[in-house]
XYZ file of C-alpha atoms in Angstrom:
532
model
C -0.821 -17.883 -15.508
C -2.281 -14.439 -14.506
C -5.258 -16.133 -12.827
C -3.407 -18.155 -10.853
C -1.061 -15.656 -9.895
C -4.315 -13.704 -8.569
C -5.615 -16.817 -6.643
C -1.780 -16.926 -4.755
C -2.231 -13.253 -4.188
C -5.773 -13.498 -2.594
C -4.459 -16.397 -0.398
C -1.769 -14.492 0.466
C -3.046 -10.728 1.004
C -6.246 -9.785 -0.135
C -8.305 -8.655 -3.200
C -6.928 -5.625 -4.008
C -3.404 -6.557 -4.246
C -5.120 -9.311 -6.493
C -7.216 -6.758 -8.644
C -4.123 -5.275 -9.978
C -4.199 -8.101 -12.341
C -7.889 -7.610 -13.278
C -6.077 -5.189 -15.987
C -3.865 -7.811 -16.875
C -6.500 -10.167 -17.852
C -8.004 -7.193 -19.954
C -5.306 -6.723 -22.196
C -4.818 -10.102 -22.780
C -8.565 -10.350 -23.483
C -8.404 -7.082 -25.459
C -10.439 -7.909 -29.049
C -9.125 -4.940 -30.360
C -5.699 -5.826 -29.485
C -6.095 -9.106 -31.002
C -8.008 -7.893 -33.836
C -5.238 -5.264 -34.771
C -2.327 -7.835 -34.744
C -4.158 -10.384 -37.499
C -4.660 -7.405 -39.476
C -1.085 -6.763 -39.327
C -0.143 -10.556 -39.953
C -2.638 -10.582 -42.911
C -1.938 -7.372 -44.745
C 1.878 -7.157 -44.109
C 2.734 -10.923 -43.813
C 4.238 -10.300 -40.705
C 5.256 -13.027 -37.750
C 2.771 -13.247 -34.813
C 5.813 -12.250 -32.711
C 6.537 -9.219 -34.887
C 2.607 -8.321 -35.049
C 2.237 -8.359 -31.736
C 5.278 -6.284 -30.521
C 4.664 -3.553 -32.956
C 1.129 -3.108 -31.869
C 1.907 -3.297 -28.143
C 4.623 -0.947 -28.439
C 2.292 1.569 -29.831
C -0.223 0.627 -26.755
C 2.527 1.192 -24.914
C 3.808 4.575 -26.154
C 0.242 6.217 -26.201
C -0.562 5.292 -22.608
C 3.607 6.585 -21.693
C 2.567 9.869 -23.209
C -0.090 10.347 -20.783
C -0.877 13.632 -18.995
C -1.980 11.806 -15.739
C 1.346 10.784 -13.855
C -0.857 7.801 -12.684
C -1.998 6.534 -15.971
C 1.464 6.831 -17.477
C 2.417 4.312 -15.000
C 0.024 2.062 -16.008
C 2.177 1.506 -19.235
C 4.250 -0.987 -16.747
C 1.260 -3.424 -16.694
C 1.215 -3.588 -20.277
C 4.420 -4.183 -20.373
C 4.264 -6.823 -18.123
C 1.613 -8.839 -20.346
C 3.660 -8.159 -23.270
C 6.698 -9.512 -22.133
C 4.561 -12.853 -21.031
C 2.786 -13.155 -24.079
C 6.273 -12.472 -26.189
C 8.182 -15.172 -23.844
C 5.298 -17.700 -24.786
C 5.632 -16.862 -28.233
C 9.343 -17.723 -27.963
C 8.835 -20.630 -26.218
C 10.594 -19.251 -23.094
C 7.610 -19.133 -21.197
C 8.900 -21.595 -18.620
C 12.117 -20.179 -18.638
C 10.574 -16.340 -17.379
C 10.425 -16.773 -13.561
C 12.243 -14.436 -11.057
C 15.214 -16.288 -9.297
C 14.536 -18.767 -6.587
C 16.993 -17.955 -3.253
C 18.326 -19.843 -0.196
C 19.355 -17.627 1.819
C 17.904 -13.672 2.532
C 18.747 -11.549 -0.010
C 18.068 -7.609 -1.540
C 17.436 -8.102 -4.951
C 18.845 -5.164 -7.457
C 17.181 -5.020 -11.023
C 16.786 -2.498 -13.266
C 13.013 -3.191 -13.266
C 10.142 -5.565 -11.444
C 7.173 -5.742 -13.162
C 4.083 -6.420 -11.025
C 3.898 -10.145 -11.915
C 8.219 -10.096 -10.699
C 7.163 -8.643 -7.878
C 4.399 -10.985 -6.852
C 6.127 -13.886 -7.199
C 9.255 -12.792 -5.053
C 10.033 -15.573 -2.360
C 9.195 -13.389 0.767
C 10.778 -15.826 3.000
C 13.988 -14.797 1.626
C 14.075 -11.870 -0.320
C 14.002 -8.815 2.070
C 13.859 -5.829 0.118
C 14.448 -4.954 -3.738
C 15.774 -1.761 -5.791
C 14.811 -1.030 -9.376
C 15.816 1.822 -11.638
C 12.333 2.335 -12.808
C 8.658 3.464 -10.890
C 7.681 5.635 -8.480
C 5.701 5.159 -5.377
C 2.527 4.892 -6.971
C 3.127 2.163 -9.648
C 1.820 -1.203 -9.229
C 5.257 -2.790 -8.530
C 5.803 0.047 -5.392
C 1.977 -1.229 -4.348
C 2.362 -4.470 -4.123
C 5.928 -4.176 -2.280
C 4.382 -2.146 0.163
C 1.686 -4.415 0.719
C 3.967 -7.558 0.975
C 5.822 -5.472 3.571
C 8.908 -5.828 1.685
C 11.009 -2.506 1.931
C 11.705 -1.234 -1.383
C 13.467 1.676 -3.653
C 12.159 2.225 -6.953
C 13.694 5.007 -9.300
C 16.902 4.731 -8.262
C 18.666 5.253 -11.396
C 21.946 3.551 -12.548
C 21.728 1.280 -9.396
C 22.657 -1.906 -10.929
C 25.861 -0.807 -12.478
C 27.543 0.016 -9.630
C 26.185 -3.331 -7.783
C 27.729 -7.255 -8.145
C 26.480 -10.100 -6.951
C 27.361 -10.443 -3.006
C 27.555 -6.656 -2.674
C 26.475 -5.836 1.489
C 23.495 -3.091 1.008
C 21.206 -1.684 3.141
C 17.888 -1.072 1.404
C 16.068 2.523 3.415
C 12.588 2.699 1.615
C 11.305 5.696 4.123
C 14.145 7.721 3.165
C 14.649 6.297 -0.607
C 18.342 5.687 -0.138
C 20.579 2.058 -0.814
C 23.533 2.382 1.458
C 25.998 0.358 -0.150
C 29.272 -1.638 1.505
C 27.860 0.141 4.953
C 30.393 -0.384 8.017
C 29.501 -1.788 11.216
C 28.337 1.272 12.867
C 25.881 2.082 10.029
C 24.804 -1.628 10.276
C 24.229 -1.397 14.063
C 22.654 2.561 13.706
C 19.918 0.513 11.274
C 19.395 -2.312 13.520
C 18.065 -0.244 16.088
C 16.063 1.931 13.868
C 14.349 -0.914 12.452
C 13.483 -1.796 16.576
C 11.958 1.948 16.927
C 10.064 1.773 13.764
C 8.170 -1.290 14.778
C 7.250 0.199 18.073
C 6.108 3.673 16.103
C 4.198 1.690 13.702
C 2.225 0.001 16.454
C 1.781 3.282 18.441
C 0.515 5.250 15.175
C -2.340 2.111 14.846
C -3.286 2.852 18.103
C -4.439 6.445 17.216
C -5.746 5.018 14.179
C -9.953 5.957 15.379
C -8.863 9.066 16.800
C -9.685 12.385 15.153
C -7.067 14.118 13.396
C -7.659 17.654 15.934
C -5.183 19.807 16.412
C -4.227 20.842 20.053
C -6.416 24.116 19.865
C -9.622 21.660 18.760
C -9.241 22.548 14.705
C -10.283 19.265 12.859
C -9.212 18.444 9.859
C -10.916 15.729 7.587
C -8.806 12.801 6.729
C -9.841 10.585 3.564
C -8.754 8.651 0.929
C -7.911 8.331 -2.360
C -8.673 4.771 -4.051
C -8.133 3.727 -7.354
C -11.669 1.151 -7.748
C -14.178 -0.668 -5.435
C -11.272 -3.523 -4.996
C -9.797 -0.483 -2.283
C -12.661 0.059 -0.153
C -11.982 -2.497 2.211
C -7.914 -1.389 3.004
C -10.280 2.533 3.436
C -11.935 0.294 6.365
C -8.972 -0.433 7.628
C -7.131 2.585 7.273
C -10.253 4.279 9.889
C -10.197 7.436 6.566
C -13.402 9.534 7.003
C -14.713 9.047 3.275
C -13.037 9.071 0.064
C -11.571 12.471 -1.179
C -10.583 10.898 -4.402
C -12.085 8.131 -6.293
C -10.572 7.910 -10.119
C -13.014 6.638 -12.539
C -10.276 6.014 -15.627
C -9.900 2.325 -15.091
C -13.619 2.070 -16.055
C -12.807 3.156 -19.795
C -9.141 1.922 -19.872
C -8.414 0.001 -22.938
C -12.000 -0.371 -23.538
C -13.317 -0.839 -27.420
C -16.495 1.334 -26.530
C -17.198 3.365 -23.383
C -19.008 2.091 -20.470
C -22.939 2.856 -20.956
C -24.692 4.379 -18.073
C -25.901 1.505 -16.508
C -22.764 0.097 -16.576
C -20.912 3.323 -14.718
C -24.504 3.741 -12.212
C -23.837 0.317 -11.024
C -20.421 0.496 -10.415
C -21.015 4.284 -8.357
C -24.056 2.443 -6.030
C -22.105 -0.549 -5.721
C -19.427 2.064 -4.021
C -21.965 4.596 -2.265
C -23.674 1.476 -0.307
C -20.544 0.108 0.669
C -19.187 3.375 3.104
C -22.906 4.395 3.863
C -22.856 8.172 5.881
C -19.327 8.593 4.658
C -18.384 11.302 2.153
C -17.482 10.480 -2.029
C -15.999 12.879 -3.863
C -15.806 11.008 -7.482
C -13.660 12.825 -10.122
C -15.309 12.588 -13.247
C -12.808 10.953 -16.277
C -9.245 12.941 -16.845
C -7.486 11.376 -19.585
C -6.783 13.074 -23.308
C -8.214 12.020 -25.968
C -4.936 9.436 -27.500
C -6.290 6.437 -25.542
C -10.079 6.171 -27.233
C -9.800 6.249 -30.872
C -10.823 3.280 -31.477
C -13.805 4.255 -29.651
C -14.354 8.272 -30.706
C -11.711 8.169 -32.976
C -10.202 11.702 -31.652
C -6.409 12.649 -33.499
C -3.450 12.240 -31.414
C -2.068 15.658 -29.926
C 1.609 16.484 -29.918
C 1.687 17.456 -26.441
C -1.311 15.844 -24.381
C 0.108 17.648 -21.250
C -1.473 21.193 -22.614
C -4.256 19.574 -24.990
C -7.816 18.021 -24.854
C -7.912 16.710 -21.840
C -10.249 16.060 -18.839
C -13.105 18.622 -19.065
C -11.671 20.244 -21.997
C -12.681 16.845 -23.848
C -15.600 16.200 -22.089
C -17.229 19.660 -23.064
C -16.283 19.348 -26.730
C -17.382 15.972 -26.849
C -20.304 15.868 -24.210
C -21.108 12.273 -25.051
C -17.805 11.267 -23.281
C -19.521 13.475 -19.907
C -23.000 12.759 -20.321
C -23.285 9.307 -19.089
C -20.722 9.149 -16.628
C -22.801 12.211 -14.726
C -26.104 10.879 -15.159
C -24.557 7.668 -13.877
C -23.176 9.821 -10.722
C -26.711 11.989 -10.533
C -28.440 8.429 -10.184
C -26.148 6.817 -7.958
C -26.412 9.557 -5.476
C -29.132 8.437 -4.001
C -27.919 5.706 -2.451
C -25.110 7.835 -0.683
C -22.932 10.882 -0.048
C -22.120 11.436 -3.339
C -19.924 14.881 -4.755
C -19.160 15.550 -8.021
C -15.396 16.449 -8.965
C -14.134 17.940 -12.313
C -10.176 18.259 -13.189
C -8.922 20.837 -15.176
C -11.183 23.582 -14.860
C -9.301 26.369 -15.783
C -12.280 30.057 -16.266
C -15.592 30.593 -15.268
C -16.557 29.683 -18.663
C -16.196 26.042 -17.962
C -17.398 25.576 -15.093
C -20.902 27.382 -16.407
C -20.606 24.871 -19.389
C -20.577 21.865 -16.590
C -22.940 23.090 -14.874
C -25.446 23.835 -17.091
C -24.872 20.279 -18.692
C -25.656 18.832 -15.236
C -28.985 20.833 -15.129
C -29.749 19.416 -18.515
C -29.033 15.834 -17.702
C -31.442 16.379 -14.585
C -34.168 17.570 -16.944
C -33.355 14.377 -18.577
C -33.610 11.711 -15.950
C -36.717 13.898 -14.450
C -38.358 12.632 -18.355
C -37.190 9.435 -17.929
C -38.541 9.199 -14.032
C -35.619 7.679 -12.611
C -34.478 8.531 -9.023
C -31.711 11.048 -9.022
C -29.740 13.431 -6.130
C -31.152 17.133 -7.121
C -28.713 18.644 -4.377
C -25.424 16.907 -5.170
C -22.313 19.005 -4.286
C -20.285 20.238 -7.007
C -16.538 20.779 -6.897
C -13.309 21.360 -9.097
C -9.940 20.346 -9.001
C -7.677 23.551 -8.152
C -4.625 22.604 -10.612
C -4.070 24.940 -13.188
C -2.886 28.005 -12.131
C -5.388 30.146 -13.863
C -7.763 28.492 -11.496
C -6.514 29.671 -8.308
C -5.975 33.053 -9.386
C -9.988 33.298 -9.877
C -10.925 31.295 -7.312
C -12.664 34.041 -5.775
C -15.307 34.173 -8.988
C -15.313 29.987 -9.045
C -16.178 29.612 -5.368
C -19.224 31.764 -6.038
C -19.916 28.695 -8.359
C -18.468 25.747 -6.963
C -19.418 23.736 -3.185
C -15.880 22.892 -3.100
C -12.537 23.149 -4.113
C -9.742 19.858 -4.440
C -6.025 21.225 -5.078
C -4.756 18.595 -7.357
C -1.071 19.262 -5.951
C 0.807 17.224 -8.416
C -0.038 19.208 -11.555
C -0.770 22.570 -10.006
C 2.859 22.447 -8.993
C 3.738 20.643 -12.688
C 2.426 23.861 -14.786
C 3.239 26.392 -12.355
C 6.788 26.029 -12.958
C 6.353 24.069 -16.053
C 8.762 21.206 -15.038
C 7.894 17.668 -15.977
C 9.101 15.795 -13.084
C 8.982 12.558 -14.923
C 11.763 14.092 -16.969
C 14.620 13.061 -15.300
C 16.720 16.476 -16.857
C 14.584 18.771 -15.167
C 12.864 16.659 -11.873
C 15.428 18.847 -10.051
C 13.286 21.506 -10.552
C 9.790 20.323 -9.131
C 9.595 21.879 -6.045
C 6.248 21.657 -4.115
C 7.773 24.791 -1.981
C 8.387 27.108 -4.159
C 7.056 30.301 -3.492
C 4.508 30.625 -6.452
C 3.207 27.308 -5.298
C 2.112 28.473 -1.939
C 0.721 31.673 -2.898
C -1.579 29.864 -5.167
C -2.953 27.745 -2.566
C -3.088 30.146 -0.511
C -5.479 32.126 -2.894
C -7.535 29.515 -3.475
C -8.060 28.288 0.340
C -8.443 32.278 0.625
C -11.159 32.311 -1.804
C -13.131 29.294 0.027
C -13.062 30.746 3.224
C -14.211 34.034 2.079
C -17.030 31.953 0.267
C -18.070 29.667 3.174
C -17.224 26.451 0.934
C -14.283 24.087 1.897
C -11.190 23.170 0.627
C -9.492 19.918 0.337
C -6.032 18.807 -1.191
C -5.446 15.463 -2.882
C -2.574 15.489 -4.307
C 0.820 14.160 -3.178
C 1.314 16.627 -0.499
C -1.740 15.908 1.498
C 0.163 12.505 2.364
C 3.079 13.794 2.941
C 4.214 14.756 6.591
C 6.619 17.284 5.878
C 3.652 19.466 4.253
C 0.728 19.131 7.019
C 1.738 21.782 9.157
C 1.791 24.303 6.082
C -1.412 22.950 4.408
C -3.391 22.921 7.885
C -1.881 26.883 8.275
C -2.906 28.163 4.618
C -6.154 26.757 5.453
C -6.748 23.371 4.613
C -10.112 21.326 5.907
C -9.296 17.954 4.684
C -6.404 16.054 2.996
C -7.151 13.168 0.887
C -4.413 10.651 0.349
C -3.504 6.363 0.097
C -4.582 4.720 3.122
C -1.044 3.571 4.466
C -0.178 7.684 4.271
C -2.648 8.420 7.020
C -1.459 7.373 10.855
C 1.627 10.062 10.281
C 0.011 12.812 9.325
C -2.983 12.208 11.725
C -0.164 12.165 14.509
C 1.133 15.627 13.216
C -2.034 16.874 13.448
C -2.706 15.592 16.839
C 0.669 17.459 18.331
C 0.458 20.869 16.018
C -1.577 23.709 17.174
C -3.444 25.585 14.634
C -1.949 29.185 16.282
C 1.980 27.192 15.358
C 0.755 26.212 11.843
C -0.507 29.530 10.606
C 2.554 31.453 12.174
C 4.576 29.179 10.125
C 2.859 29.943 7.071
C 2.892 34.054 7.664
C 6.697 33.481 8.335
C 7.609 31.941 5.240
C 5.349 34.152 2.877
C 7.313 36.715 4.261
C 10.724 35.062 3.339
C 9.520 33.473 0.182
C 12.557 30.962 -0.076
C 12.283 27.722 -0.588
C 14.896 26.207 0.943
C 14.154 28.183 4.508
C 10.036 26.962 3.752
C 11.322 23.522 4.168
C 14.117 23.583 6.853
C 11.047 25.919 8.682
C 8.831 22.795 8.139
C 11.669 19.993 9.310
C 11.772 21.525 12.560
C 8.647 22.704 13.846
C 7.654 18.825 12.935
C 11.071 17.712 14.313
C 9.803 19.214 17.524
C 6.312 18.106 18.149
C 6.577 14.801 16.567
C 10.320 13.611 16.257
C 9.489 10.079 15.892
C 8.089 11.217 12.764
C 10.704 13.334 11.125
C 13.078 10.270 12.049
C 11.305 7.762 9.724
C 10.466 9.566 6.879
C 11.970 11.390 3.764
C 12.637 14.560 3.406
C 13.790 15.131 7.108
């Protein structure tokens, strides 16, 4: 079933809307998985059925308790399999397909999973809103890659929705308009007509540079989740990747990928965007997803536990093949080095002189590696910005990792829908940090890049140019608005709008401030997207 949902996909899109469903396959293929249910059904005498959802549950839960917002996401996919492997166990397997329609329709559910999603009949159904995800879960991927205009985490949506209900689905802004009158109806119709005309003006600027009007450049890249998203970079005209995540290489894996195994994956990627920049962040996950293969103890709070580099230094074996892997594969391109969660000085000395050991290594072994690779960290704790000064004496470069510097520096979960309220990217505290750290690089001579959530979002570029920002790394489709922003803002505009609110220190008059300086140089902009 998953396979030949890929092969409708590939027809359809292309291979990385397919590849989604590589992960599929892997659970279902999963011999630990498997292995761990007949236990269960041996030593307990329990149903297949009742194996099988008490172990995936647990698969479940551990992955849900994540500290990566993007892993804990990935819970949804193995959700997905389970509830296609339970509905063949209950011989409803036939019986699990997502509604067939005659006419066009907006389909409300309290969830799509990825396969619900792919199989939606396009010809008719013409947008969708769940209660559950966020714009970077699978089922928000694929919608936006079917073109199919969609609101996810729209809580207690269905409940106030029947059958027949007239809605109006707005996935720039996030909102469902429901029972709208006629001149809401005729206000949409003729937004819908300017979007289409923006859209194809923005892919006309697509190969320009993204140069302010006083000639300041900024770098534009991308952040990609495996080789399957290299060819949607291509297409997107991004300068390099500023993000590539290496997690889905050990991902429900029984052991961890050897080094030939991670070096061919890395060359595979360098050779495919030759003279284009790769920054590669080395693994960030805790230590609750491998015991089967380290056997590590679960934490009670993974947020503030071993995690990223923190595991990787206690447990060097976890490091030590994934950087000779990187060392090696940089010599077939532009290679950099990232590591999350440095947090003192301390670290970053321990990474580096476990890099200098690893050459020593590969120099006894004779194999090919890049002496002079460029070595960054991920600005995202706090602690890190307020030394960036003694890290950029260190470092070659600096990433701010926006969505969990802003996560621990008010120490709001924003998947916690009791205080999401409270993440705000403009808070005072916020700014100041990145404004020490881009600071820090500039008094250094080493550059600073953000690749977090704000870098692809319009609403920020003006202030992240202004504190000092070179590049901004974010998903491919996220680029033609923010390279137009760039295009109309002047740098002189963009720093005077960061001195100003410094000064006031208020979030709310930060964003109106933002709103409409952008309103004013590029109002098609502000129209079509949230937050304005």
């Amino acid at each position: 079933e998953i396979k030949d949902l890929q092969s409708t996909l590939r027809d359809s899109l292309d291979e990385r809307e397919a590849a989604i469903f590589d992960a599929h396959l892997l659970i279902v293929d999963d011999r630990m998985l498997s292995t761990e249910v007949i236990s269960l059904i041996q030593k307990k005498l329990l149903s297949a059925r009742t194996a099988f959802k008490q172990t995936i549950e647990r698969y479940i839960s551990a992955m849900s308790s994540m500290p990566d917002q993007y892993l804990r996401e990935r819970a949804a996919d193995i959700q997905d399999v389970a509830n296609r492997i339970l509905a063949h166990l209950d011989g409803l397997a036939d019986k699990k397909k997502v509604a067939s329609f005659s006419e066009p329709v907006i389909v409300i559910a309290r969830d799509l999973t990825p396969s619900d999603t792919a199989t939606l009949d396009r010809s008719h159904v013409i947008g969708f809103a769940i209660e559950t995800g966020s714009p970077t879960s699978h089922t928000a991927i694929l919608a936006r890659s079917m073109k199919i205009p969609a609101v996810v985490g729209m809580r207690r949506i269905f409940e106030r929705l029947t059958d027949g209900d007239k809605v109006i689905i707005d996935g720039y802004l996030g909102m469902v308009i429901i029972h709208p009158n006629p001149e809401t109806i005729e206000f949409y119709t003729e937004k819908l007509c300017r979007q289409e005309r923006l859209l194809s003006e923005l892919e006309k600027e697509n190969r320009m540079l993204a140069e302010t009007t006083d000639g300041y450049v900024i770098q534009l890249m991308a952040n990609v989740e495996g080789i399957d998203g290299i060819e949607e970079i291509r297409k997107s005209c991004a300068e390099g990747i500023g993000l590539f995540r290496t997690e889905y290489l050990f991902m429900n894996k029984p052991v961890l990928p050897d080094e030939e195994t991670q070096f061919q994956v890395y060359k595979t990627l360098a050779e495919s965007m030759p003279g284009q920049p790769i920054i590669i962040r080395t693994l960030d996950v805790g230590g609750d997803k491998f015991d089967a293969a380290i056997s590590l103890p679960k934490e009670p709070n993974p947020f503030l536990g071993m995690r990223a580099i923190r595991l990787g230094l206690s447990r060097p074996e976890l490091l030590k093949n994934q950087l000779r892997a990187l060392l090696r594969a940089g010599v077939y391109g532009d290679i950099k080095i990232l590591f999350p969660m440095v947090s003192s000085v301390e670290e970053l000395d321990g990474l580096l002189n476990l890099l200098e050991q690893l050459k020593d290594e590969l120099r006894e072994r004779d194999l090919s590696f890049n002496d002079d690779m460029d070595i960054g960290i991920m600005i995202e704790i706090p602690s890190a910005a307020l030394i960036a000064d003694q890290l950029a004496k260190k470092a070659d470069f600096f990433s701010i990792g926006s969505n969990d510097l802003v996560q621990y520096t008010l120490a709001v979960d924003r998947s916690n829908e009791k205080v999401a309220k409270l993440y705000n990217p403009m808070h005072p505290a916020v700014i100041e940090l990145i404004a020490a750290a881009a600071g820090a690089a500039r008094e250094n001579q080493i550059w600073i890049s953000c690749c977090g959530e704000l870098a692809g979002d319009p609403l920020f570029t003006p202030l992240l140019v202004g504190l000092g920002v070179q590049e901004l790394s974010m998903s491919p489709g996220a680029l033609p608005p923010v390279r137009r922003i760039i295009r109309r803002l002047s740098m002189r505009e963009a720093e005077s709008l960061v001195k100003d609110v410094r000064r006031e220190a208020n979030s709310a008059y930060t964003a109106s401030r933002c709103k409409e300086l952008i309103a004013r140089i590029a109002p098609s902009i502000a129209k079509m997207n949230k937050g304005f």
